[in-house]
PDB file of C-alpha atoms in Angstrom:
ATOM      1  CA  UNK A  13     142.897 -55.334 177.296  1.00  0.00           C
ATOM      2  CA  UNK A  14     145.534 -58.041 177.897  1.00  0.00           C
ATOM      3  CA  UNK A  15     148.663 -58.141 177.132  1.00  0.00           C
ATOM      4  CA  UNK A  16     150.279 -58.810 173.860  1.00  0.00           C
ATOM      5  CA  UNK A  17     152.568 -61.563 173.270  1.00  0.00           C
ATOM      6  CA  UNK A  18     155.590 -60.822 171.306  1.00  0.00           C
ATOM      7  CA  UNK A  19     155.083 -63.951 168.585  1.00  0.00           C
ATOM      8  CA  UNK A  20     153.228 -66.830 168.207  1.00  0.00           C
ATOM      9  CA  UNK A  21     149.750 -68.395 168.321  1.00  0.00           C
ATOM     10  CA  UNK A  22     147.614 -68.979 170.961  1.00  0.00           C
ATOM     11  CA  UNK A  23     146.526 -72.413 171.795  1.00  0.00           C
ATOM     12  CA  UNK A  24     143.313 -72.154 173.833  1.00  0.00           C
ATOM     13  CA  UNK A  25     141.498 -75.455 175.789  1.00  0.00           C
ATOM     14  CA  UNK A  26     138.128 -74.969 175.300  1.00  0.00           C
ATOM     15  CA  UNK A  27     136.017 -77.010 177.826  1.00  0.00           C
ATOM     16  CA  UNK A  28     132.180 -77.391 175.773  1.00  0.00           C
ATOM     17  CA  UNK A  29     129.481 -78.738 177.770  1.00  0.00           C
ATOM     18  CA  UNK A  30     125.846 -78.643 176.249  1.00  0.00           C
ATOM     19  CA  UNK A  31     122.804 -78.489 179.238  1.00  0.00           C
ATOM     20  CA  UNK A  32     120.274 -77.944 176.323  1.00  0.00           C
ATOM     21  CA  UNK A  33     117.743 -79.873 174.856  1.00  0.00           C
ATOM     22  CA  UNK A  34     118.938 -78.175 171.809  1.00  0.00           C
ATOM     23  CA  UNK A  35     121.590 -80.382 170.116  1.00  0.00           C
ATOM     24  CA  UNK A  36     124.298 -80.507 167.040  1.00  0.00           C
ATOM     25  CA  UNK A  37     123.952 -76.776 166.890  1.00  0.00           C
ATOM     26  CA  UNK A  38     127.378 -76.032 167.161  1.00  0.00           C
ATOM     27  CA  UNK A  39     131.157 -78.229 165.979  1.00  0.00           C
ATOM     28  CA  UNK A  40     133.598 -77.902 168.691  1.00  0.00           C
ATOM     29  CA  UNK A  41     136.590 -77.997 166.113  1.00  0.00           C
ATOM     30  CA  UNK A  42     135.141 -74.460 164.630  1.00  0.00           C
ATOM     31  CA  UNK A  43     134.600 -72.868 167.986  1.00  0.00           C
ATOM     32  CA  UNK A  44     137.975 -74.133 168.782  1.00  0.00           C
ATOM     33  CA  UNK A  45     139.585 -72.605 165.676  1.00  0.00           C
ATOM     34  CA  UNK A  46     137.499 -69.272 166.370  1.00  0.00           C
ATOM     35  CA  UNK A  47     139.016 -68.940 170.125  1.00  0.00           C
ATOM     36  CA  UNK A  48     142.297 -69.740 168.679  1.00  0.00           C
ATOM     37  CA  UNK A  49     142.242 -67.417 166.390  1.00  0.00           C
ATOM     38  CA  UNK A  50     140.706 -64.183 168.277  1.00  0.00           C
ATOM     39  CA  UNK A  51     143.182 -64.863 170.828  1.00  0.00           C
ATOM     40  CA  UNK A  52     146.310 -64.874 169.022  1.00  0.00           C
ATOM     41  CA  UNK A  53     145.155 -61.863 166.924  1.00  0.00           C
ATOM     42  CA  UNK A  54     144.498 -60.476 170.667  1.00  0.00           C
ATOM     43  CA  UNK A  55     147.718 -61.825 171.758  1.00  0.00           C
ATOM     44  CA  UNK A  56     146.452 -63.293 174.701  1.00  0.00           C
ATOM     45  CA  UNK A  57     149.699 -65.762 175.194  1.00  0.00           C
ATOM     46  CA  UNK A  58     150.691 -69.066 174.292  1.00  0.00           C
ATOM     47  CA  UNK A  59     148.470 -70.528 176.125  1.00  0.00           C
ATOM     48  CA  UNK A  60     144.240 -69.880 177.338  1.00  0.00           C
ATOM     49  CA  UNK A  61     141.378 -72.317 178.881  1.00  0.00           C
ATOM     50  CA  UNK A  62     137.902 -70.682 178.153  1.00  0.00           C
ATOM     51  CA  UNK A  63     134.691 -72.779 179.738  1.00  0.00           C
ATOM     52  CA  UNK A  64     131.507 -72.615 177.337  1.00  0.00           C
ATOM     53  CA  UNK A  65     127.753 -73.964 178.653  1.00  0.00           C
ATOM     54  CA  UNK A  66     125.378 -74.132 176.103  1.00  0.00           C
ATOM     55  CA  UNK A  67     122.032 -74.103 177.957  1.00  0.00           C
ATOM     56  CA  UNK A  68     118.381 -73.314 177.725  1.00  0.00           C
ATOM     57  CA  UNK A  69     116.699 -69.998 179.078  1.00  0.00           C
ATOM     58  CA  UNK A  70     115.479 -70.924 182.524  1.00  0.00           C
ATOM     59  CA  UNK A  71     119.334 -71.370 183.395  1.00  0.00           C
ATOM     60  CA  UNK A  72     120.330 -68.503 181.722  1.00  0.00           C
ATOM     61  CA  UNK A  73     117.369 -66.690 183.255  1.00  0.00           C
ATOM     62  CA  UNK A  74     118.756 -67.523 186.644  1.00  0.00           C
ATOM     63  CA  UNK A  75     122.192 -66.253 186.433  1.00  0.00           C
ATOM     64  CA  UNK A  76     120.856 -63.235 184.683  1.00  0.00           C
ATOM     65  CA  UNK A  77     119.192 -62.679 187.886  1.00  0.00           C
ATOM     66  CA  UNK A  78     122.091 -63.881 189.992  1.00  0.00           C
ATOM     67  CA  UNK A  79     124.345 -61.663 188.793  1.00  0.00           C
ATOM     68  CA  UNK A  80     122.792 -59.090 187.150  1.00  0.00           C
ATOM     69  CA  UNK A  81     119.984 -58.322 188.880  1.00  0.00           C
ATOM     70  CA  UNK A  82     118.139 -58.561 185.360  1.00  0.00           C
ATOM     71  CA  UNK A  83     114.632 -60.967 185.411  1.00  0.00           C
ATOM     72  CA  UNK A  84     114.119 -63.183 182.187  1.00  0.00           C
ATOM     73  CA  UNK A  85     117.319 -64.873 180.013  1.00  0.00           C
ATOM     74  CA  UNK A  86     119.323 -63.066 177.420  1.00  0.00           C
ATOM     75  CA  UNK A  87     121.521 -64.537 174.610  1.00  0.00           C
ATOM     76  CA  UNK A  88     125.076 -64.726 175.750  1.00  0.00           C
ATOM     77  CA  UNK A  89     127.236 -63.820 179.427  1.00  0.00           C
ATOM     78  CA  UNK A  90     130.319 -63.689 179.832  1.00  0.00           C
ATOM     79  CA  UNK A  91     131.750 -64.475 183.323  1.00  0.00           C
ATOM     80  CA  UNK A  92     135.761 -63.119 183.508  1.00  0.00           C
ATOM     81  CA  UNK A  93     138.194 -64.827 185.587  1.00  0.00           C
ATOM     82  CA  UNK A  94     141.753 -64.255 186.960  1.00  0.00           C
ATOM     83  CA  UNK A  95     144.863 -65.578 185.288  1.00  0.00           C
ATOM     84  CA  UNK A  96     146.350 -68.731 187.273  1.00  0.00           C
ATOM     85  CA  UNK A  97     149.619 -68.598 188.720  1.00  0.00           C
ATOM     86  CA  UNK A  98     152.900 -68.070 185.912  1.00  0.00           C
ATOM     87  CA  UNK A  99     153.513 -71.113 183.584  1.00  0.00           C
ATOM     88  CA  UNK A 100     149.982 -72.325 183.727  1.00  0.00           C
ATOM     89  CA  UNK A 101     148.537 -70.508 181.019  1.00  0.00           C
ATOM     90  CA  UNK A 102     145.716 -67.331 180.852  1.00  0.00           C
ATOM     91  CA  UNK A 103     142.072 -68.642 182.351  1.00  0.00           C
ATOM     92  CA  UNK A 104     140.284 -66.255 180.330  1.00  0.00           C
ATOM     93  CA  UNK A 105     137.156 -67.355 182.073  1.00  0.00           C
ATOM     94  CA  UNK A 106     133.466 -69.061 180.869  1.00  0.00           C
ATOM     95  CA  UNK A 107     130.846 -67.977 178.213  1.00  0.00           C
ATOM     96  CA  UNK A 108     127.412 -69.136 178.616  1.00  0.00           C
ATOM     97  CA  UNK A 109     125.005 -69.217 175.140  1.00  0.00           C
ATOM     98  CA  UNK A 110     121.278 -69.716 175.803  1.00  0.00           C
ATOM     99  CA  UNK A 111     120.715 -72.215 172.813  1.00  0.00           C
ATOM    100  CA  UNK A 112     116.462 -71.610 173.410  1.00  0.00           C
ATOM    101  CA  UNK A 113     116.817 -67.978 172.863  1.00  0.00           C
ATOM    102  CA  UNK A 114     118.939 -68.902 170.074  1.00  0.00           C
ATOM    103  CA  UNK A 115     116.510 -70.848 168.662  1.00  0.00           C
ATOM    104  CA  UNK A 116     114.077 -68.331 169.124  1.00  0.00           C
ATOM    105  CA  UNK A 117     116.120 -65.251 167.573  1.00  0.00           C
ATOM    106  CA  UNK A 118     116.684 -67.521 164.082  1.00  0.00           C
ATOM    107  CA  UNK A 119     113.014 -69.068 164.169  1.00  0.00           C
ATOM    108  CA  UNK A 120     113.923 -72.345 164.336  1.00  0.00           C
ATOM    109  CA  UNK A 121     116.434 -71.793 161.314  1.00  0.00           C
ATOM    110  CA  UNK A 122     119.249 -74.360 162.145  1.00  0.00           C
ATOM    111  CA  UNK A 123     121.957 -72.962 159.643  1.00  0.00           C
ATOM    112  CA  UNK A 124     121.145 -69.660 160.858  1.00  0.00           C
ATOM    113  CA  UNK A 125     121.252 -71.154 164.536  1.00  0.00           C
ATOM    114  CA  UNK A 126     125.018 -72.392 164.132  1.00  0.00           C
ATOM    115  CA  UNK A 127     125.938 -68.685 162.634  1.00  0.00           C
ATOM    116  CA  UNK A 128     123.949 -67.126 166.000  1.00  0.00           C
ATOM    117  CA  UNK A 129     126.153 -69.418 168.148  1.00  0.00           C
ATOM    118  CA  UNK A 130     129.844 -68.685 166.233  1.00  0.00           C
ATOM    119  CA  UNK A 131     128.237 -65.040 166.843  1.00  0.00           C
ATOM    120  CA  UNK A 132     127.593 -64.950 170.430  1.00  0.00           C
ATOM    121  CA  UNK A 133     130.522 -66.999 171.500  1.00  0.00           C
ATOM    122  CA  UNK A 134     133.011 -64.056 169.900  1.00  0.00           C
ATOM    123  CA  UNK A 135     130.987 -61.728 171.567  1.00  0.00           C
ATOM    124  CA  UNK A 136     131.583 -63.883 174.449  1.00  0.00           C
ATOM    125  CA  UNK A 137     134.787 -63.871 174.418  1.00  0.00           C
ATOM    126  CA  UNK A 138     135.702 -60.517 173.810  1.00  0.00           C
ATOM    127  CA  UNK A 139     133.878 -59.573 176.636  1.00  0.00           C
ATOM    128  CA  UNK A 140     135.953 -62.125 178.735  1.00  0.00           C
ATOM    129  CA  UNK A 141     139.128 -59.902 177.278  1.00  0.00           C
ATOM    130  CA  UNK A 142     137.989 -56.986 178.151  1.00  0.00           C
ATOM    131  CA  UNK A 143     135.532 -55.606 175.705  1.00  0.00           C
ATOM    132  CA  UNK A 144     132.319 -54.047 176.446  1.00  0.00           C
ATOM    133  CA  UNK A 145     129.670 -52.018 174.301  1.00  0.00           C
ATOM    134  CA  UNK A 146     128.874 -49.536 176.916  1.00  0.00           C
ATOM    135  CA  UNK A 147     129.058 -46.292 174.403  1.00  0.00           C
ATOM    136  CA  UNK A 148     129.039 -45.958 170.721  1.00  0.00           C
ATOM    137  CA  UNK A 149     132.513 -46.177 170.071  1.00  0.00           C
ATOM    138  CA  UNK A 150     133.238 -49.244 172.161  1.00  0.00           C
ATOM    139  CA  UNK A 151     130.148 -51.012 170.313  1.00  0.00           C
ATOM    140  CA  UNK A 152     132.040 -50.020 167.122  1.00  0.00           C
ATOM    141  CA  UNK A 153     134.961 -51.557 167.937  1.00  0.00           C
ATOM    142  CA  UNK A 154     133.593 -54.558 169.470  1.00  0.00           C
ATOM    143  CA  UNK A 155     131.085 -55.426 165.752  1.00  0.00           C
ATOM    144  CA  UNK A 156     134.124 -54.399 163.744  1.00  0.00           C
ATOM    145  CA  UNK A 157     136.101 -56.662 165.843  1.00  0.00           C
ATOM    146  CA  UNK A 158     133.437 -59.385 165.731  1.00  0.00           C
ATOM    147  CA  UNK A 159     133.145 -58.744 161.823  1.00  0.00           C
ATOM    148  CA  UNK A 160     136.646 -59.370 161.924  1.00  0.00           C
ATOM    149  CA  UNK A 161     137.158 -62.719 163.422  1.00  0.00           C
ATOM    150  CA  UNK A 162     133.755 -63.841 161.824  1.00  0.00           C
ATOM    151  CA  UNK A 163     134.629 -62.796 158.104  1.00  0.00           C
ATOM    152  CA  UNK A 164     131.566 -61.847 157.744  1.00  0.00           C
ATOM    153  CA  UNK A 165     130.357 -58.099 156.764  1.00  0.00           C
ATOM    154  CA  UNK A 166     129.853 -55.228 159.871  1.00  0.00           C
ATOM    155  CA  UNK A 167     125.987 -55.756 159.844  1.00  0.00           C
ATOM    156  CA  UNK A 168     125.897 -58.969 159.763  1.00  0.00           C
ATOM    157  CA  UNK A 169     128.567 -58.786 162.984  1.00  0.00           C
ATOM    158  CA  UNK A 170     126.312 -56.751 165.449  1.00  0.00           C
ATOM    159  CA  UNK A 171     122.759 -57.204 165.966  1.00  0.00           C
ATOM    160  CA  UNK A 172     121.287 -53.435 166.374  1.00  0.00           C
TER     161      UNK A 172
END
């Protein structure tokens, strides 16, 4: 987990850059309010830059193969990165979203689409902080967390 700041909020540059045919699925300002606000309550520092690629599945496929040795795309990866040099702020690191699997997990549902993507870019993000959902207790932590930041309830937080 990262270190807490004593006081404070965190203000985070969020680079967005959308590769998918899929468009207007997602408003920066919320996704920049959401990173803002999981990282101060994570006290991250006063300042973080997290990358986010929206992009279809054959990308996704290919770094799921690149760096997971897993064939076939997946909703969301998270790709951690060291902290720059003191004074320049915590580079928390990127979050890719597969907007086509999106689509595909909400049937074409656009409302339900823009909740899927505020979804899987916490999950994102957590994971670039240092959570993971490799046993049951972790998971728990990481959909209460989720639930959390969303304001929405625990089920609708974790997809089981």
């Amino acid at each position: 987990m990262p270190a807490r700041h004593a006081k404070g909020t965190t203000r985070v540059d969020l680079q967005v850059r959308n590769l998918s045919a899929r468009k207007r699925l997602y408003r920066r300002e919320d996704l920049q309010a959401l990173a803002e606000r999981v990282c101060t309550a994570e006290g991250v520092g006063p300042r973080a830059e997290i990358s986010v690629v929206l992009c279809d599945d054959p990308f996704m496929a290919e770094l799921n193969r690149r760096y997971r040795q897993i064939e076939g795309p997946t909703d969301v990866l998270s790709f951690p990165q060291p902290d720059l040099p003191a004074g320049g702020g915590a580079l928390l690191g990127d979050v890719v979203v597969s907007l086509e699997t999106v689509e595909r997990h909400c049937a074409g549902d656009r409302a339900a689409m823009r909740e899927e993507v505020r979804l899987l870019f916490t999950h994102g993000l957590l994971h670039l902080l240092g959570y993971d959902h490799e046993t049951a207790r972790a998971r728990d932590e990481m959909a209460s967390r989720q639930a959390q930041y969303l304001g929405v309830p625990l089920d609708a937080a974790w997809k089981r």
